[in-house]
Short mmCIF file of C-alpha atoms in Angstrom, two decimals:
data_model
loop_
_atom_site.label_atom_id
_atom_site.label_comp_id
_atom_site.label_asym_id
_atom_site.label_seq_id
_atom_site.Cartn_x
_atom_site.Cartn_y
_atom_site.Cartn_z
CA MET V 193 0.00 0.00 0.00
CA LEU V 194 2.76 2.45 0.94
CA LEU V 195 4.74 1.59 -2.19
CA ASP V 196 1.66 2.30 -4.32
CA ALA V 197 1.30 5.65 -2.58
CA LEU V 198 4.95 6.52 -3.19
CA LEU V 199 4.56 5.61 -6.87
CA LEU V 200 1.34 7.68 -7.16
CA GLN V 201 -0.80 4.63 -7.80
CA LEU V 202 -3.56 5.25 -5.24
CA GLY V 203 -5.83 7.36 -7.35
CA TYR V 204 -6.37 10.88 -8.56
CA ASN V 205 -6.90 12.59 -5.20
CA ALA V 206 -3.89 10.94 -3.54
CA THR V 207 -1.70 11.98 -6.48
CA LEU V 208 -2.90 15.58 -6.26
CA VAL V 209 -2.21 15.71 -2.53
CA ALA V 210 1.28 14.19 -2.86
CA ILE V 211 2.38 16.52 -5.66
CA GLY V 212 0.86 19.58 -4.00
CA ALA V 213 2.45 18.69 -0.67
CA ALA V 214 5.87 18.19 -2.27
CA LEU V 215 5.70 21.61 -3.96
CA LEU V 216 4.57 23.22 -0.72
CA GLY V 217 7.31 21.50 1.29
CA THR V 218 9.99 22.66 -1.14
CA ALA V 219 8.75 26.26 -1.06
CA ALA V 220 8.40 26.22 2.73
CA GLY V 221 11.87 24.77 3.27
CA ILE V 222 13.59 27.32 1.03
CA THR V 223 11.62 30.29 2.36
CA GLY V 224 11.98 29.26 5.98
CA THR V 225 15.76 29.11 5.62
CA PHE V 226 16.05 32.90 5.43
CA LEU V 227 13.78 33.25 8.45
CA PHE V 228 15.92 30.75 10.37
CA LEU V 229 19.19 32.47 9.38
CA ARG V 230 17.68 35.83 10.39
CA LYS V 231 16.88 34.30 13.83
CA ARG V 232 13.19 35.17 13.52
CA ALA V 233 11.67 31.71 13.53
CA LEU V 234 8.79 32.69 15.84
CA VAL V 235 7.56 35.28 13.34
CA SER V 236 6.18 32.47 11.20
CA ASP V 237 4.17 31.25 14.19
CA ALA V 238 2.54 34.65 14.62
CA VAL V 239 1.82 34.94 10.89
CA SER V 240 0.26 31.48 10.74
CA HIS V 241 -2.04 32.06 13.71
CA ALA V 242 -3.06 35.43 12.32
CA THR V 243 -4.58 33.75 9.26
CA LEU V 244 -7.52 32.19 11.12
CA PRO V 245 -9.69 35.35 11.41
CA GLY V 246 -9.22 35.99 7.70
CA VAL V 247 -10.37 32.48 6.83
CA CYS V 248 -13.51 32.87 8.95
CA ILE V 249 -14.36 36.37 7.69
CA ALA V 250 -13.81 35.32 4.06
CA PHE V 251 -16.12 32.34 4.62
CA LEU V 252 -18.85 34.56 6.08
CA LEU V 253 -18.60 37.11 3.28
CA MET V 254 -18.79 34.45 0.55
CA ALA V 255 -21.63 32.61 2.33
CA PHE V 256 -23.77 35.71 2.84
CA ALA V 257 -23.10 36.75 -0.77
CA GLY V 258 -24.70 33.50 -1.87
CA GLY V 259 -21.50 31.86 -3.05
CA ASP V 260 -19.63 28.79 -1.94
CA GLY V 261 -18.23 29.70 1.46
CA ARG V 262 -15.51 27.08 1.18
CA ASN V 263 -14.02 28.27 -2.10
CA LEU V 264 -10.29 27.77 -1.51
CA ALA V 265 -9.10 30.81 -3.46
CA GLY V 266 -11.44 33.07 -1.50
CA LEU V 267 -10.43 31.58 1.84
CA LEU V 268 -6.74 31.93 1.02
CA ALA V 269 -7.27 35.54 -0.03
CA GLY V 270 -8.96 36.27 3.29
CA SER V 271 -6.19 34.53 5.23
CA ALA V 272 -3.57 36.54 3.32
CA VAL V 273 -5.24 39.83 4.26
CA SER V 274 -5.53 38.77 7.89
CA ALA V 275 -1.92 37.55 8.02
CA GLY V 276 -0.76 40.82 6.46
CA ILE V 277 -2.61 42.82 9.12
CA GLY V 278 -1.09 40.62 11.83
CA LEU V 279 2.39 41.13 10.40
CA TRP V 280 1.86 44.89 10.23
CA CYS V 281 0.64 44.95 13.85
CA MET V 282 3.69 43.00 14.99
CA ASN V 283 6.11 45.36 13.20
CA TRP V 284 4.25 48.43 14.50
CA LEU V 285 4.42 47.18 18.09
CA THR V 286 8.12 46.42 17.76
CA ARG V 287 9.03 49.80 16.28
CA ASN V 288 6.69 52.14 18.17
CA THR V 289 6.56 50.64 21.66
CA ARG V 290 9.03 49.26 24.15
CA LEU V 291 7.85 45.73 23.51
CA ALA V 292 10.54 43.31 22.37
CA GLU V 293 9.85 41.28 19.25
CA ASP V 294 9.03 38.11 21.16
CA ALA V 295 6.45 39.96 23.26
CA ALA V 296 4.89 41.49 20.13
CA ILE V 297 4.76 38.05 18.53
CA GLY V 298 3.01 36.64 21.59
CA ALA V 299 0.47 39.44 21.61
CA VAL V 300 -0.39 39.18 17.92
CA LEU V 301 -0.46 35.39 17.97
CA SER V 302 -2.81 35.10 20.95
CA VAL V 303 -5.18 37.92 20.02
CA PHE V 304 -5.63 36.96 16.36
CA PHE V 305 -5.93 33.26 17.11
CA GLY V 306 -8.42 33.90 19.91
CA PHE V 307 -10.50 36.10 17.61
CA GLY V 308 -10.40 33.40 14.94
CA ILE V 309 -11.61 30.73 17.35
CA VAL V 310 -14.52 32.97 18.37
CA LEU V 311 -15.46 33.50 14.72
CA LEU V 312 -15.15 29.77 14.04
CA THR V 313 -17.54 29.03 16.90
CA VAL V 314 -20.00 31.63 15.63
CA ILE V 315 -19.88 30.12 12.14
CA GLN V 316 -20.69 26.67 13.52
CA THR V 317 -23.81 28.04 15.22
CA LEU V 318 -25.06 30.14 12.29
CA GLY V 319 -25.66 27.24 9.91
CA VAL V 320 -24.71 29.25 6.82
CA GLY V 321 -22.81 28.04 3.76
CA ARG V 322 -20.93 24.74 3.99
CA GLN V 323 -19.18 25.29 7.30
CA ALA V 324 -18.56 21.59 7.98
CA GLY V 325 -14.83 20.89 7.96
CA LEU V 326 -13.78 24.53 8.12
CA GLU V 327 -11.82 23.72 11.28
CA GLY V 328 -9.59 21.60 9.05
CA PHE V 329 -7.59 24.77 8.43
CA LEU V 330 -6.24 24.40 11.97
CA LEU V 331 -4.38 21.13 11.32
CA GLY V 332 -4.86 20.73 7.58
CA SER V 333 -7.34 18.60 5.68
CA THR V 334 -6.67 17.07 2.29
CA ALA V 335 -9.78 14.92 2.02
CA GLY V 336 -11.69 15.78 -1.11
CA MET V 337 -9.05 18.10 -2.53
CA LEU V 338 -10.08 19.23 -6.00
CA TYR V 339 -7.95 19.86 -9.06
CA SER V 340 -8.57 23.60 -8.71
CA ASP V 341 -7.32 23.46 -5.11
CA ALA V 342 -4.13 21.70 -6.20
CA VAL V 343 -3.58 24.29 -8.94
CA VAL V 344 -3.94 27.13 -6.41
CA ILE V 345 -1.42 25.49 -4.06
CA ALA V 346 1.03 24.65 -6.86
CA ALA V 347 0.79 28.14 -8.37
CA GLY V 348 1.32 29.79 -4.98
CA GLY V 349 4.35 27.63 -4.27
CA ALA V 350 5.83 28.26 -7.72
CA VAL V 351 5.43 32.05 -7.45
CA THR V 352 7.03 32.00 -3.99
CA LEU V 353 10.00 29.99 -5.26
CA PHE V 354 10.41 32.37 -8.21
CA LEU V 355 10.49 35.39 -5.90
CA VAL V 356 13.02 33.69 -3.62
CA LEU V 357 15.22 32.96 -6.66
CA LEU V 358 15.14 36.63 -7.66
CA THR V 359 15.91 38.00 -4.20
CA ARG V 360 18.06 35.29 -2.62
CA ARG V 361 21.30 37.33 -2.57
CA PRO V 362 20.02 40.43 -0.73
CA MET V 363 17.94 38.26 1.62
CA THR V 364 20.99 36.14 2.45
CA LEU V 365 23.07 39.23 3.16
CA VAL V 366 20.39 40.73 5.41
CA ALA V 367 19.89 37.39 7.20
CA PHE V 368 23.59 37.13 8.11
CA ASP V 369 24.63 40.75 8.66
CA PRO V 370 21.91 43.43 8.46
CA GLU V 371 24.35 46.18 9.54
CA TYR V 372 26.72 45.40 6.69
CA ALA V 373 23.78 45.18 4.29
CA ALA V 374 22.64 48.63 5.38
CA ALA V 375 26.19 49.97 4.89
CA ARG V 376 26.11 48.54 1.35
CA GLY V 377 23.00 50.62 0.69
CA LEU V 378 20.46 47.79 0.76
CA PRO V 379 16.97 48.66 2.07
CA VAL V 380 17.07 46.30 5.06
CA ASP V 381 13.53 47.12 6.25
CA ARG V 382 12.04 46.43 2.82
CA ILE V 383 13.97 43.19 2.45
CA ASP V 384 12.78 42.15 5.91
CA MET V 385 9.21 42.85 4.87
CA LEU V 386 9.73 40.92 1.64
CA MET V 387 11.05 37.99 3.68
CA MET V 388 8.00 38.15 5.95
CA GLY V 389 5.75 38.45 2.91
CA LEU V 390 7.18 35.27 1.41
CA VAL V 391 6.68 33.49 4.72
CA MET V 392 3.11 34.74 4.75
CA ALA V 393 2.59 33.44 1.21
CA VAL V 394 3.86 29.97 2.11
CA THR V 395 1.73 29.99 5.25
CA VAL V 396 -1.40 30.88 3.34
CA VAL V 397 -0.73 28.34 0.60
CA GLY V 398 -0.06 25.61 3.16
CA LEU V 399 -3.26 26.04 5.16
CA LYS V 400 -5.14 23.39 3.21
CA ILE V 401 -2.43 20.72 3.55
CA VAL V 402 -0.66 21.33 6.85
CA GLY V 403 -2.86 23.82 8.66
CA LEU V 404 -2.02 27.08 10.38
CA ILE V 405 -0.78 25.44 13.59
CA LEU V 406 1.73 23.08 11.97
CA ILE V 407 2.94 25.18 9.03
CA VAL V 408 5.63 26.73 11.24
CA ALA V 409 7.23 23.28 11.53
CA LEU V 410 7.41 22.94 7.76
CA LEU V 411 9.04 26.37 7.54
CA ILE V 412 11.69 25.87 10.22
CA ILE V 413 12.50 22.15 10.64
CA PRO V 414 13.86 21.62 7.07
CA ALA V 415 16.15 24.64 7.45
CA VAL V 416 17.44 23.41 10.81
CA THR V 417 17.94 19.94 9.31
CA ALA V 418 19.89 21.31 6.35
CA ARG V 419 22.14 23.33 8.67
CA PHE V 420 23.59 20.11 10.08
CA TRP V 421 24.98 19.10 6.68
CA THR V 422 26.75 22.20 5.39
CA GLU V 423 28.33 25.51 6.34
CA ARG V 424 27.49 27.32 3.09
CA SER V 425 24.28 29.32 2.93
CA GLU V 426 23.44 28.45 -0.69
CA TYR V 427 23.67 24.75 0.10
CA VAL V 428 21.54 25.21 3.22
CA VAL V 429 18.82 26.76 1.03
CA LEU V 430 18.95 23.92 -1.50
CA LEU V 431 19.03 21.18 1.13
CA ALA V 432 16.18 22.78 3.09
CA GLY V 433 14.04 22.75 -0.04
CA LEU V 434 14.98 19.11 -0.66
CA PHE V 435 14.24 18.04 2.93
CA GLY V 436 10.97 19.97 2.95
CA GLY V 437 9.82 18.45 -0.33
CA VAL V 438 10.80 14.90 0.68
CA ALA V 439 9.14 15.21 4.10
CA ALA V 440 5.91 16.55 2.58
CA TYR V 441 5.83 13.89 -0.14
CA LEU V 442 6.50 11.02 2.29
CA GLY V 443 3.98 12.37 4.79
CA ALA V 444 1.30 12.64 2.11
CA ALA V 445 2.11 9.10 0.91
CA LEU V 446 1.85 7.71 4.45
CA SER V 447 -1.48 9.47 4.91
CA ALA V 448 -2.78 8.09 1.61
CA SER V 449 -1.76 4.55 2.55
CA ALA V 450 -3.50 4.88 5.94
CA PRO V 451 -6.56 7.07 5.29
CA ASN V 452 -7.41 7.47 8.98
CA LEU V 453 -4.17 9.33 9.65
CA PRO V 454 -4.06 13.12 9.03
CA THR V 455 -1.72 14.44 6.37
CA GLY V 456 -0.40 17.56 8.12
CA PRO V 457 0.78 15.92 11.34
CA LEU V 458 2.37 13.06 9.38
CA ILE V 459 4.32 15.54 7.26
CA VAL V 460 5.61 17.21 10.42
CA LEU V 461 6.56 13.84 11.95
CA VAL V 462 8.47 12.81 8.82
CA SER V 463 10.20 16.18 8.83
CA PHE V 464 11.18 15.62 12.46
CA ALA V 465 12.46 12.12 11.59
CA LEU V 466 14.77 13.66 8.97
CA PHE V 467 15.87 16.20 11.57
CA ALA V 468 16.62 13.45 14.12
CA LEU V 469 18.65 11.47 11.57
CA SER V 470 20.62 14.59 10.67
CA LEU V 471 21.13 15.42 14.34
CA PHE V 472 22.80 12.07 14.91
CA LEU V 473 24.39 11.23 11.54
CA ALA V 474 25.52 14.54 9.98
CA PRO V 475 29.26 14.21 9.22
CA ASN V 476 30.49 17.44 10.85
CA ARG V 477 27.81 18.78 13.19
CA GLY V 478 26.01 15.58 14.17
CA VAL V 479 26.06 13.94 17.59
CA LEU V 480 27.83 10.82 16.31
CA ALA V 481 30.54 12.91 14.65
CA ALA V 482 31.00 14.88 17.89
CA VAL V 483 31.31 11.65 19.89
CA LEU V 484 33.87 10.25 17.45
CA ARG V 485 35.86 13.51 17.57
CA HIS V 486 35.87 13.36 21.36
CA MET V 487 37.02 9.74 21.34
CA ARG V 488 39.82 10.55 18.89
CA PHE V 489 40.89 13.50 21.04
CA GLN V 490 40.78 11.32 24.16
CA ARG V 491 42.98 8.70 22.51
CA ARG V 492 45.49 11.37 21.42
CA VAL V 493 45.66 12.75 24.96
CA HIS V 494 46.19 9.31 26.50
CA LEU V 495 48.82 8.41 23.91
CA ARG V 496 50.67 11.68 24.46
CA GLN V 497 50.62 11.35 28.23
CA GLY V 498 51.75 7.74 27.95
CA LEU V 499 54.74 8.73 25.80
CA LEU V 500 55.73 11.45 28.26
CA ALA V 501 55.47 8.94 31.12
CA LEU V 502 57.73 6.53 29.24
CA ALA V 503 60.23 9.31 28.55
CA GLN V 504 60.42 10.18 32.25
CA GLY V 505 60.58 6.57 33.43
CA GLN V 506 57.20 6.67 35.17
CA THR V 507 54.96 3.65 35.61
CA ILE V 508 51.74 3.75 33.59
CA TYR V 509 48.64 2.53 35.44
CA GLU V 510 45.87 3.79 33.17
CA SER V 511 44.49 0.79 31.27
CA LEU V 512 43.35 2.80 28.23
CA THR V 513 46.78 4.37 27.90
CA LEU V 514 48.46 0.98 28.06
CA ARG V 515 46.09 -0.46 25.46
CA LEU V 516 46.75 2.40 23.06
CA LEU V 517 50.51 2.12 23.51
CA ARG V 518 50.45 -1.65 22.96
CA ARG V 519 48.19 -1.28 19.93
CA ALA V 520 50.69 1.17 18.40
CA ASP V 521 53.57 -1.21 19.22
CA LEU V 522 55.13 1.36 21.56
CA VAL V 523 55.28 -0.92 24.64
CA ARG V 524 55.43 -4.66 25.20
CA ALA V 525 52.83 -6.62 27.14
CA ASP V 526 54.84 -6.10 30.36
CA GLY V 527 54.76 -2.32 29.92
CA VAL V 528 58.39 -1.92 28.82
CA ALA V 529 58.96 0.45 25.93
CA THR V 530 59.90 -0.97 22.54
CA GLY V 531 62.55 0.60 20.36
CA LYS V 532 59.86 2.45 18.45
CA GLY V 533 58.28 3.52 21.72
CA LYS V 534 61.58 4.88 23.07
CA ALA V 535 62.07 6.97 19.94
CA ARG V 536 58.52 8.34 20.07
CA ALA V 537 58.80 9.04 23.80
CA ALA V 538 62.08 10.88 23.37
CA LYS V 539 60.53 12.97 20.59
CA ALA V 540 57.47 13.79 22.75
CA LEU V 541 59.64 14.91 25.66
CA ARG V 542 61.88 16.90 23.33
CA ASP V 543 58.85 18.68 21.87
CA GLU V 544 57.62 19.58 25.36
CA GLN V 545 60.98 21.15 26.14
CA ARG V 546 60.87 23.04 22.84
CA TRP V 547 57.35 24.31 23.58
CA GLU V 548 58.52 25.54 26.99
CA VAL V 549 61.14 27.68 25.29
CA VAL V 550 58.59 29.01 22.78
CA ARG V 551 56.07 29.86 25.51
CA SER V 552 58.71 31.75 27.53
CA ASP V 553 59.82 33.82 24.53
CA VAL V 554 57.77 37.02 24.14
CA THR V 555 58.77 37.25 20.47
CA GLN V 556 57.06 33.89 19.83
CA GLU V 557 53.72 34.88 21.33
CA ALA V 558 51.73 33.98 18.19
CA ALA V 559 53.32 30.52 18.00
CA ALA V 560 52.88 29.93 21.74
CA ALA V 561 49.16 30.63 21.44
CA LEU V 562 48.86 27.51 19.25
CA TYR V 563 50.15 25.20 21.98
CA ASP V 564 47.56 22.65 23.12
CA GLY V 565 49.77 19.81 24.30
CA LEU V 566 49.06 17.75 21.17
CA ARG V 567 50.15 19.85 18.20
CA ASP V 568 53.42 18.89 16.50
CA ILE V 569 55.86 21.76 16.81
CA GLU V 570 56.96 21.19 13.21
CA THR V 571 53.56 22.45 12.04
CA VAL V 572 54.18 25.79 13.77
CA LEU V 573 57.89 26.56 13.55
CA THR V 574 60.36 26.31 10.69
CA ARG V 575 63.30 23.88 10.73
CA ASP V 576 65.75 26.73 11.39
CA GLN V 577 63.71 27.95 14.35
CA ILE V 578 63.60 24.45 15.83
CA GLN V 579 67.37 24.04 15.38
CA GLU V 580 67.94 27.33 17.19
CA ILE V 581 65.79 26.12 20.10
CA ASP V 582 67.69 22.80 20.17
CA ARG V 583 70.99 24.66 20.49
CA ARG V 584 69.58 26.46 23.55
CA ILE V 585 68.24 23.39 25.34
CA GLY V 586 71.10 20.99 24.47
CA GLY V 587 71.03 17.45 23.15
CA PRO V 588 68.11 15.02 23.57
CA ARG V 589 67.79 12.69 26.56
CA GLU V 590 67.69 8.96 26.10
CA VAL V 591 64.69 7.02 27.34
CA ALA V 592 65.54 4.52 30.03
CA SER V 593 64.79 0.86 29.32
#
């Protein structure tokens, strides 16, 4: 069943949902990246919650006008107006009052969402239009999606991606360093508003599939996931779009193969699964990579300390140190240094004496700052500098048997 869903073999509606969700996930991942890099992730939460009053008011207007109250284009238009008002209110509060941005976000989010819930309750009691299922905009509802609905979602996602493509460079610059962008003459406030507008567009487009409560996850989680895999902003953008599209497609396929499971929450759960895998398996920033780096560092420290102990004729009691030395053929099973071990130990002790000279010389302050107890001195000083130090400290000591 799942394989049929992945191959788009479960019927017309399931195919529409999967393709629409994939387009939405790609647009959300790419757009959310700039919000994440700008450190304004909570703004998307305020924008998404501010859409609910617009959905309800648009439904009432269309119903009382004698039209279909659940026309998707009309509902999305209403949510866009409401989200725009919410975004304007948040910016006004931030600029014209002493409220910090997080406080303004909390105020806008709670007031608009509370107003929307009141309107939703009123709609349910009025008995006008086709209000059944309108609450699906909270968590998303793909049941009975029409071709026209899929076209609206696909067109909205495509326009958003096109705008991101046109403005990616100034938005990236503002996201990383708004002060430098302003010094370059870029209109930072306008670019910020454009960024928020794109987030609003993705939020509005995603109401039908993911819902206003969960759309923030589709905006932020793919960007956070992509950040684990690369340090370059352009790759983060591309990977976030890929992760968002894959998560949305897989979530829609899972929902189609198990019709009793909601699409929006499944998309978010798949997105979180990709995040968890990246958290643990990413090659540079993942937990596993960090653990392996720590283990390698620990082995280097034990090996270094073991060599210094051999050079000074001290007995080694630490079992890990002994294992590492034996594995490197530096000591025998009885703990006595091999010929190779004596040479390495003498070199380690010699390097420590050299580093002491470097650290006591004020003219070598830059080189001394690189000392960490593990770095080879040959990677810091030239051969002539090392020979000069050796003349000052005398000949090397032999390691006792």
